[in-house]
């Protein structure tokens, strides 16, 4: 099982959109996939149309009260959702406890034989929840919106990842994904080329274009694959899934 955390402390960069659509892309391809909603706001659940206020969730897994199969719900064929749960907010505000990180890791190891991918949608913050996630994950996807503030804060994320690598003596595979790419905006192309200077070997080949379908589908509880036939959003996320399977990186404009 590949356990992939989707992180960026900025909001609105496409973390949830990427988790929701990429996870669904893999499920459609025939893989068994779990999405963990690590954002107390429950956006992943809402995006998949499965939000319930009183749902059991990853909060109980962190507290050692439940296992992942006990709280996971079926979101689509081959696609499971572990909701955030009402207690996650409180855990986020807590004092921090290594035991919680160990429990998440342990809970994930128990489902490793049954799942091909677990995607963890993270909150727009760099607090305790991210620490717990990074203790348990082995890969990181960093969605970066192709706008002029994109590069700000990126070094913080890389620093956090490095800190965890030292602390846990492991190496993350990390991927930068360009999101909200406006093909007709010069700035988008410039930002992408700038990112390539920083991450020559870590940018996935596909950039996710700004697409109305991606902005609209969460309010219907759908992914791009369930929306009005062929569309850019579905095309780009299917292509990104292939990149992630093959480690296909962006090498600059042809
Ligand atoms: N490629 C895109 N094209 C159009 N709208 C997008 C795209 N990616 C994200 N959005 C929209 O932008 C908003 C923020 O995206 P979201 O995935 O929730 O970001 P985050 O989880 O990082 O806060 C949402 O309303 C979402 O529908
Ligand atoms: Mg989000």
mmCIF file of C-alpha atoms and ligand atoms in Angstrom:
data_model
loop_
_atom_site.group_PDB
_atom_site.id
_atom_site.type_symbol
_atom_site.label_atom_id
_atom_site.label_comp_id
_atom_site.label_asym_id
_atom_site.label_seq_id
_atom_site.Cartn_x
_atom_site.Cartn_y
_atom_site.Cartn_z
ATOM 1 C CA UNK A 1 0.000 0.000 0.000
ATOM 2 C CA UNK A 2 1.210 3.490 -0.848
ATOM 3 C CA UNK A 3 0.294 5.993 1.882
ATOM 4 C CA UNK A 4 0.257 9.472 0.419
ATOM 5 C CA UNK A 5 -0.314 12.672 2.388
ATOM 6 C CA UNK A 6 -1.649 15.677 0.478
ATOM 7 C CA UNK A 7 -0.253 18.703 2.265
ATOM 8 C CA UNK A 8 0.204 22.445 1.914
ATOM 9 C CA UNK A 9 -0.409 24.826 4.792
ATOM 10 C CA UNK A 10 -2.137 27.202 2.384
ATOM 11 C CA UNK A 11 -5.855 26.901 1.843
ATOM 12 C CA UNK A 12 -7.441 26.926 -1.597
ATOM 13 C CA UNK A 13 -4.523 25.342 -3.464
ATOM 14 C CA UNK A 14 -6.431 22.204 -4.420
ATOM 15 C CA UNK A 15 -5.550 19.702 -1.678
ATOM 16 C CA UNK A 16 -9.074 18.383 -1.293
ATOM 17 C CA UNK A 17 -9.826 18.579 -5.016
ATOM 18 C CA UNK A 18 -6.663 16.583 -5.711
ATOM 19 C CA UNK A 19 -7.356 13.982 -3.021
ATOM 20 C CA UNK A 20 -10.978 13.529 -4.086
ATOM 21 C CA UNK A 21 -10.315 13.214 -7.817
ATOM 22 C CA UNK A 22 -7.001 11.378 -7.735
ATOM 23 C CA UNK A 23 -8.303 8.765 -5.289
ATOM 24 C CA UNK A 24 -11.374 8.262 -7.472
ATOM 25 C CA UNK A 25 -9.191 7.995 -10.586
ATOM 26 C CA UNK A 26 -7.304 5.078 -9.009
ATOM 27 C CA UNK A 27 -10.526 3.391 -7.856
ATOM 28 C CA UNK A 28 -11.898 3.624 -11.407
ATOM 29 C CA UNK A 29 -8.677 2.037 -12.696
ATOM 30 C CA UNK A 30 -9.409 -0.946 -10.442
ATOM 31 C CA UNK A 31 -7.278 -0.174 -7.384
ATOM 32 C CA UNK A 32 -8.553 -0.383 -3.810
ATOM 33 C CA UNK A 33 -8.340 3.084 -2.359
ATOM 34 C CA UNK A 34 -8.978 4.737 1.003
ATOM 35 C CA UNK A 35 -9.269 8.478 1.539
ATOM 36 C CA UNK A 36 -8.715 9.798 5.044
ATOM 37 C CA UNK A 37 -10.297 13.148 5.841
ATOM 38 C CA UNK A 38 -7.738 14.678 8.183
ATOM 39 C CA UNK A 39 -9.323 18.137 7.949
ATOM 40 C CA UNK A 40 -11.790 18.741 10.798
ATOM 41 C CA UNK A 41 -13.883 20.728 8.314
ATOM 42 C CA UNK A 42 -14.741 17.461 6.551
ATOM 43 C CA UNK A 43 -14.286 18.757 3.018
ATOM 44 C CA UNK A 44 -13.267 15.395 1.547
ATOM 45 C CA UNK A 45 -16.456 13.784 2.837
ATOM 46 C CA UNK A 46 -18.478 16.679 1.406
ATOM 47 C CA UNK A 47 -16.693 16.413 -1.933
ATOM 48 C CA UNK A 48 -17.670 12.770 -2.186
ATOM 49 C CA UNK A 49 -21.216 13.530 -1.038
ATOM 50 C CA UNK A 50 -20.846 11.463 2.151
ATOM 51 C CA UNK A 51 -20.656 14.095 4.884
ATOM 52 C CA UNK A 52 -22.455 13.212 8.120
ATOM 53 C CA UNK A 53 -22.046 15.326 11.204
ATOM 54 C CA UNK A 54 -22.130 12.422 13.605
ATOM 55 C CA UNK A 55 -19.895 10.059 11.616
ATOM 56 C CA UNK A 56 -17.254 8.010 13.402
ATOM 57 C CA UNK A 57 -13.848 8.799 12.029
ATOM 58 C CA UNK A 58 -10.107 9.088 12.162
ATOM 59 C CA UNK A 59 -10.482 10.906 15.497
ATOM 60 C CA UNK A 60 -11.395 7.570 17.086
ATOM 61 C CA UNK A 61 -8.576 5.801 15.292
ATOM 62 C CA UNK A 62 -6.100 8.325 16.733
ATOM 63 C CA UNK A 63 -7.574 7.821 20.194
ATOM 64 C CA UNK A 64 -7.189 4.049 19.873
ATOM 65 C CA UNK A 65 -10.932 3.399 20.132
ATOM 66 C CA UNK A 66 -11.563 2.079 16.635
ATOM 67 C CA UNK A 67 -9.753 0.513 13.686
ATOM 68 C CA UNK A 68 -9.872 1.900 10.145
ATOM 69 C CA UNK A 69 -12.324 -0.763 8.865
ATOM 70 C CA UNK A 70 -14.630 0.044 11.807
ATOM 71 C CA UNK A 71 -14.972 3.688 10.805
ATOM 72 C CA UNK A 72 -14.515 3.534 7.013
ATOM 73 C CA UNK A 73 -17.582 3.945 4.847
ATOM 74 C CA UNK A 74 -18.023 2.987 1.220
ATOM 75 C CA UNK A 75 -17.879 6.140 -0.911
ATOM 76 C CA UNK A 76 -17.773 4.527 -4.360
ATOM 77 C CA UNK A 77 -16.859 1.151 -5.798
ATOM 78 C CA UNK A 78 -13.372 0.238 -4.431
ATOM 79 C CA UNK A 79 -13.221 3.649 -2.706
ATOM 80 C CA UNK A 80 -13.510 4.040 1.053
ATOM 81 C CA UNK A 81 -13.722 7.152 3.175
ATOM 82 C CA UNK A 82 -12.458 7.530 6.713
ATOM 83 C CA UNK A 83 -14.344 10.646 7.868
ATOM 84 C CA UNK A 84 -12.748 13.254 10.123
ATOM 85 C CA UNK A 85 -15.107 12.687 13.034
ATOM 86 C CA UNK A 86 -16.320 15.311 15.456
ATOM 87 C CA UNK A 87 -13.401 14.846 17.842
ATOM 88 C CA UNK A 88 -10.701 15.758 15.338
ATOM 89 C CA UNK A 89 -10.938 19.480 16.084
ATOM 90 C CA UNK A 90 -10.165 18.843 19.710
ATOM 91 C CA UNK A 91 -7.244 16.579 18.853
ATOM 92 C CA UNK A 92 -5.875 19.345 16.613
ATOM 93 C CA UNK A 93 -5.989 21.769 19.534
ATOM 94 C CA UNK A 94 -4.454 19.283 21.955
ATOM 95 C CA UNK A 95 -0.989 19.167 23.452
ATOM 96 C CA UNK A 96 0.367 16.578 21.070
ATOM 97 C CA UNK A 97 1.198 12.992 21.843
ATOM 98 C CA UNK A 98 3.500 10.619 19.975
ATOM 99 C CA UNK A 99 1.139 7.820 20.887
ATOM 100 C CA UNK A 100 -1.462 9.232 18.504
ATOM 101 C CA UNK A 101 1.006 9.227 15.638
ATOM 102 C CA UNK A 102 1.911 5.619 16.435
ATOM 103 C CA UNK A 103 -1.752 4.633 16.455
ATOM 104 C CA UNK A 104 -2.390 6.073 13.011
ATOM 105 C CA UNK A 105 0.682 4.300 11.671
ATOM 106 C CA UNK A 106 -0.368 1.053 13.306
ATOM 107 C CA UNK A 107 -3.969 1.370 12.061
ATOM 108 C CA UNK A 108 -2.701 1.911 8.519
ATOM 109 C CA UNK A 109 -0.360 -1.063 8.713
ATOM 110 C CA UNK A 110 -3.347 -3.258 9.577
ATOM 111 C CA UNK A 111 -5.072 -2.396 6.278
ATOM 112 C CA UNK A 112 -1.901 -2.405 4.161
ATOM 113 C CA UNK A 113 -2.716 -5.827 2.686
ATOM 114 C CA UNK A 114 -6.201 -4.893 1.578
ATOM 115 C CA UNK A 115 -5.605 -1.432 0.077
ATOM 116 C CA UNK A 116 -3.433 -0.295 -2.821
ATOM 117 C CA UNK A 117 -3.502 3.409 -1.959
ATOM 118 C CA UNK A 118 -4.372 5.568 1.015
ATOM 119 C CA UNK A 119 -4.634 9.298 0.419
ATOM 120 C CA UNK A 120 -4.726 11.630 3.393
ATOM 121 C CA UNK A 121 -6.329 15.037 2.838
ATOM 122 C CA UNK A 122 -4.731 17.468 5.275
ATOM 123 C CA UNK A 123 -5.981 20.725 6.808
ATOM 124 C CA UNK A 124 -4.542 24.092 5.719
ATOM 125 C CA UNK A 125 -2.219 24.366 8.688
ATOM 126 C CA UNK A 126 1.093 23.058 9.876
ATOM 127 C CA UNK A 127 0.062 21.774 13.280
ATOM 128 C CA UNK A 128 -0.281 18.540 15.166
ATOM 129 C CA UNK A 129 -2.459 16.789 12.620
ATOM 130 C CA UNK A 130 0.237 17.197 9.989
ATOM 131 C CA UNK A 131 2.775 15.764 12.426
ATOM 132 C CA UNK A 132 0.620 12.689 12.946
ATOM 133 C CA UNK A 133 0.095 12.276 9.226
ATOM 134 C CA UNK A 134 3.776 12.602 8.369
ATOM 135 C CA UNK A 135 4.655 10.012 10.970
ATOM 136 C CA UNK A 136 2.406 7.560 9.175
ATOM 137 C CA UNK A 137 2.824 8.442 5.491
ATOM 138 C CA UNK A 138 5.658 7.525 3.160
ATOM 139 C CA UNK A 139 4.842 9.808 0.261
ATOM 140 C CA UNK A 140 3.806 13.444 0.118
ATOM 141 C CA UNK A 141 1.945 15.311 -2.597
ATOM 142 C CA UNK A 142 2.254 19.092 -2.411
ATOM 143 C CA UNK A 143 -0.350 20.813 -4.577
ATOM 144 C CA UNK A 144 0.849 24.260 -5.599
ATOM 145 C CA UNK A 145 -1.514 26.749 -7.226
ATOM 146 C CA UNK A 146 0.050 28.429 -10.240
ATOM 147 C CA UNK A 147 -0.239 31.989 -8.966
ATOM 148 C CA UNK A 148 2.213 34.612 -7.863
ATOM 149 C CA UNK A 149 2.212 33.648 -4.179
ATOM 150 C CA UNK A 150 2.819 30.003 -4.993
ATOM 151 C CA UNK A 151 6.431 29.898 -3.942
ATOM 152 C CA UNK A 152 5.873 31.536 -0.597
ATOM 153 C CA UNK A 153 5.731 29.025 2.200
ATOM 154 C CA UNK A 154 6.969 26.171 0.049
ATOM 155 C CA UNK A 155 10.291 26.129 1.860
ATOM 156 C CA UNK A 156 8.383 25.676 5.152
ATOM 157 C CA UNK A 157 6.733 22.541 3.830
ATOM 158 C CA UNK A 158 9.997 21.122 2.576
ATOM 159 C CA UNK A 159 11.579 21.941 5.929
ATOM 160 C CA UNK A 160 8.798 20.147 7.776
ATOM 161 C CA UNK A 161 9.228 17.104 5.561
ATOM 162 C CA UNK A 162 12.995 17.132 6.133
ATOM 163 C CA UNK A 163 12.521 17.459 9.898
ATOM 164 C CA UNK A 164 10.396 14.329 9.879
ATOM 165 C CA UNK A 165 12.902 12.512 7.749
ATOM 166 C CA UNK A 166 15.552 13.143 10.377
ATOM 167 C CA UNK A 167 13.318 12.437 13.332
ATOM 168 C CA UNK A 168 11.984 9.151 11.987
ATOM 169 C CA UNK A 169 15.021 8.190 9.961
ATOM 170 C CA UNK A 170 13.017 7.699 6.818
ATOM 171 C CA UNK A 171 12.944 9.243 3.374
ATOM 172 C CA UNK A 172 9.747 10.564 1.894
ATOM 173 C CA UNK A 173 9.062 10.441 -1.769
ATOM 174 C CA UNK A 174 7.548 13.819 -2.417
ATOM 175 C CA UNK A 175 5.756 15.192 -5.443
ATOM 176 C CA UNK A 176 4.842 18.729 -6.392
ATOM 177 C CA UNK A 177 1.620 19.015 -8.374
ATOM 178 C CA UNK A 178 0.814 22.245 -10.180
ATOM 179 C CA UNK A 179 -2.877 23.043 -9.751
ATOM 180 C CA UNK A 180 -5.184 25.826 -10.895
ATOM 181 C CA UNK A 181 -3.114 26.226 -14.049
ATOM 182 C CA UNK A 182 -4.525 28.911 -16.363
ATOM 183 C CA UNK A 183 -3.305 27.966 -19.838
ATOM 184 C CA UNK A 184 -3.923 31.473 -21.176
ATOM 185 C CA UNK A 185 -2.161 33.252 -18.344
ATOM 186 C CA UNK A 186 1.530 33.913 -18.840
ATOM 187 C CA UNK A 187 1.982 33.931 -15.084
ATOM 188 C CA UNK A 188 0.913 30.293 -14.802
ATOM 189 C CA UNK A 189 3.626 29.218 -17.245
ATOM 190 C CA UNK A 190 6.202 31.352 -15.441
ATOM 191 C CA UNK A 191 5.315 29.966 -12.042
ATOM 192 C CA UNK A 192 5.580 26.420 -13.374
ATOM 193 C CA UNK A 193 9.021 27.053 -14.829
ATOM 194 C CA UNK A 194 10.147 28.655 -11.583
ATOM 195 C CA UNK A 195 8.951 25.593 -9.670
ATOM 196 C CA UNK A 196 10.950 23.391 -12.000
ATOM 197 C CA UNK A 197 14.129 25.199 -10.931
ATOM 198 C CA UNK A 198 13.415 24.283 -7.330
ATOM 199 C CA UNK A 199 12.075 20.781 -7.943
ATOM 200 C CA UNK A 200 13.754 19.426 -11.088
ATOM 201 C CA UNK A 201 13.012 15.807 -10.157
ATOM 202 C CA UNK A 202 9.849 16.058 -8.123
ATOM 203 C CA UNK A 203 7.172 17.777 -10.220
ATOM 204 C CA UNK A 204 4.620 15.382 -11.646
ATOM 205 C CA UNK A 205 4.249 15.774 -15.406
ATOM 206 C CA UNK A 206 0.579 16.758 -15.491
ATOM 207 C CA UNK A 207 -0.517 20.226 -14.414
ATOM 208 C CA UNK A 208 -4.131 20.444 -13.290
ATOM 209 C CA UNK A 209 -5.842 23.141 -15.325
ATOM 210 C CA UNK A 210 -8.272 25.614 -13.833
ATOM 211 C CA UNK A 211 -11.610 24.117 -14.826
ATOM 212 C CA UNK A 212 -15.175 25.112 -14.060
ATOM 213 C CA UNK A 213 -16.072 21.482 -13.537
ATOM 214 C CA UNK A 214 -13.575 21.197 -10.672
ATOM 215 C CA UNK A 215 -14.998 24.306 -9.019
ATOM 216 C CA UNK A 216 -18.573 23.092 -9.389
ATOM 217 C CA UNK A 217 -18.516 19.386 -8.676
ATOM 218 C CA UNK A 218 -17.880 19.524 -4.898
ATOM 219 C CA UNK A 219 -21.188 21.277 -4.319
ATOM 220 C CA UNK A 220 -22.925 18.306 -5.947
ATOM 221 C CA UNK A 221 -20.896 15.785 -3.944
ATOM 222 C CA UNK A 222 -19.333 14.490 -7.146
ATOM 223 C CA UNK A 223 -15.913 14.054 -8.676
ATOM 224 C CA UNK A 224 -14.989 15.211 -12.173
ATOM 225 C CA UNK A 225 -15.417 11.614 -13.382
ATOM 226 C CA UNK A 226 -19.112 11.729 -12.578
ATOM 227 C CA UNK A 227 -19.770 15.060 -14.182
ATOM 228 C CA UNK A 228 -21.198 15.753 -17.640
ATOM 229 C CA UNK A 229 -19.069 13.293 -19.589
ATOM 230 C CA UNK A 230 -15.577 14.179 -20.775
ATOM 231 C CA UNK A 231 -14.034 17.269 -19.200
ATOM 232 C CA UNK A 232 -10.622 18.785 -18.453
ATOM 233 C CA UNK A 233 -10.826 17.947 -14.768
ATOM 234 C CA UNK A 234 -11.373 14.236 -15.357
ATOM 235 C CA UNK A 235 -8.733 14.177 -18.100
ATOM 236 C CA UNK A 236 -6.101 15.912 -15.968
ATOM 237 C CA UNK A 237 -6.643 13.827 -12.858
ATOM 238 C CA UNK A 238 -6.628 10.559 -14.841
ATOM 239 C CA UNK A 239 -3.362 11.718 -16.384
ATOM 240 C CA UNK A 240 -1.961 12.663 -12.962
ATOM 241 C CA UNK A 241 -2.831 9.185 -11.675
ATOM 242 C CA UNK A 242 -0.752 7.688 -14.492
ATOM 243 C CA UNK A 243 2.136 10.014 -13.590
ATOM 244 C CA UNK A 244 1.992 8.912 -9.979
ATOM 245 C CA UNK A 245 2.012 5.243 -10.969
ATOM 246 C CA UNK A 246 4.985 5.679 -13.291
ATOM 247 C CA UNK A 247 6.869 8.467 -11.490
ATOM 248 C CA UNK A 248 6.510 10.592 -14.630
ATOM 249 C CA UNK A 249 7.968 14.067 -14.038
ATOM 250 C CA UNK A 250 7.646 17.458 -15.699
ATOM 251 C CA UNK A 251 10.793 18.346 -17.629
ATOM 252 C CA UNK A 252 9.892 21.787 -18.936
ATOM 253 C CA UNK A 253 8.046 23.113 -21.940
ATOM 254 C CA UNK A 254 8.538 21.224 -25.178
HETATM 255 N N1 LIG B 1 -8.184 23.146 -10.945
HETATM 256 C C1 LIG B 1 -9.209 23.812 -10.405
HETATM 257 N N2 LIG B 1 -10.065 24.513 -11.202
HETATM 258 C C2 LIG B 1 -11.100 25.197 -10.682
HETATM 259 N N3 LIG B 1 -11.385 25.254 -9.377
HETATM 260 C C3 LIG B 1 -10.588 24.579 -8.516
HETATM 261 C C4 LIG B 1 -9.462 23.827 -8.980
HETATM 262 N N4 LIG B 1 -8.861 23.271 -7.914
HETATM 263 C C5 LIG B 1 -9.567 23.664 -6.839
HETATM 264 N N5 LIG B 1 -10.617 24.441 -7.187
HETATM 265 C C6 LIG B 1 -11.602 25.084 -6.313
HETATM 266 O O1 LIG B 1 -10.917 25.938 -5.437
HETATM 267 C C7 LIG B 1 -11.410 25.858 -4.124
HETATM 268 C C8 LIG B 1 -10.307 25.380 -3.193
HETATM 269 O O2 LIG B 1 -9.903 24.072 -3.562
HETATM 270 P P1 LIG B 1 -9.642 22.958 -2.461
HETATM 271 O O3 LIG B 1 -9.312 21.700 -3.175
HETATM 272 O O4 LIG B 1 -10.780 22.903 -1.492
HETATM 273 O O5 LIG B 1 -8.354 23.543 -1.751
HETATM 274 P P2 LIG B 1 -7.692 23.171 -0.333
HETATM 275 O O6 LIG B 1 -8.169 21.819 0.055
HETATM 276 O O7 LIG B 1 -6.229 23.235 -0.598
HETATM 277 O O8 LIG B 1 -8.137 24.235 0.611
HETATM 278 C C9 LIG B 1 -12.586 24.897 -4.182
HETATM 279 O O9 LIG B 1 -13.759 25.660 -4.317
HETATM 280 C C10 LIG B 1 -12.326 24.081 -5.425
HETATM 281 O O10 LIG B 1 -13.526 23.639 -6.012
HETATM 282 MG MG1 LIG B 2 -9.137 21.139 1.797
#
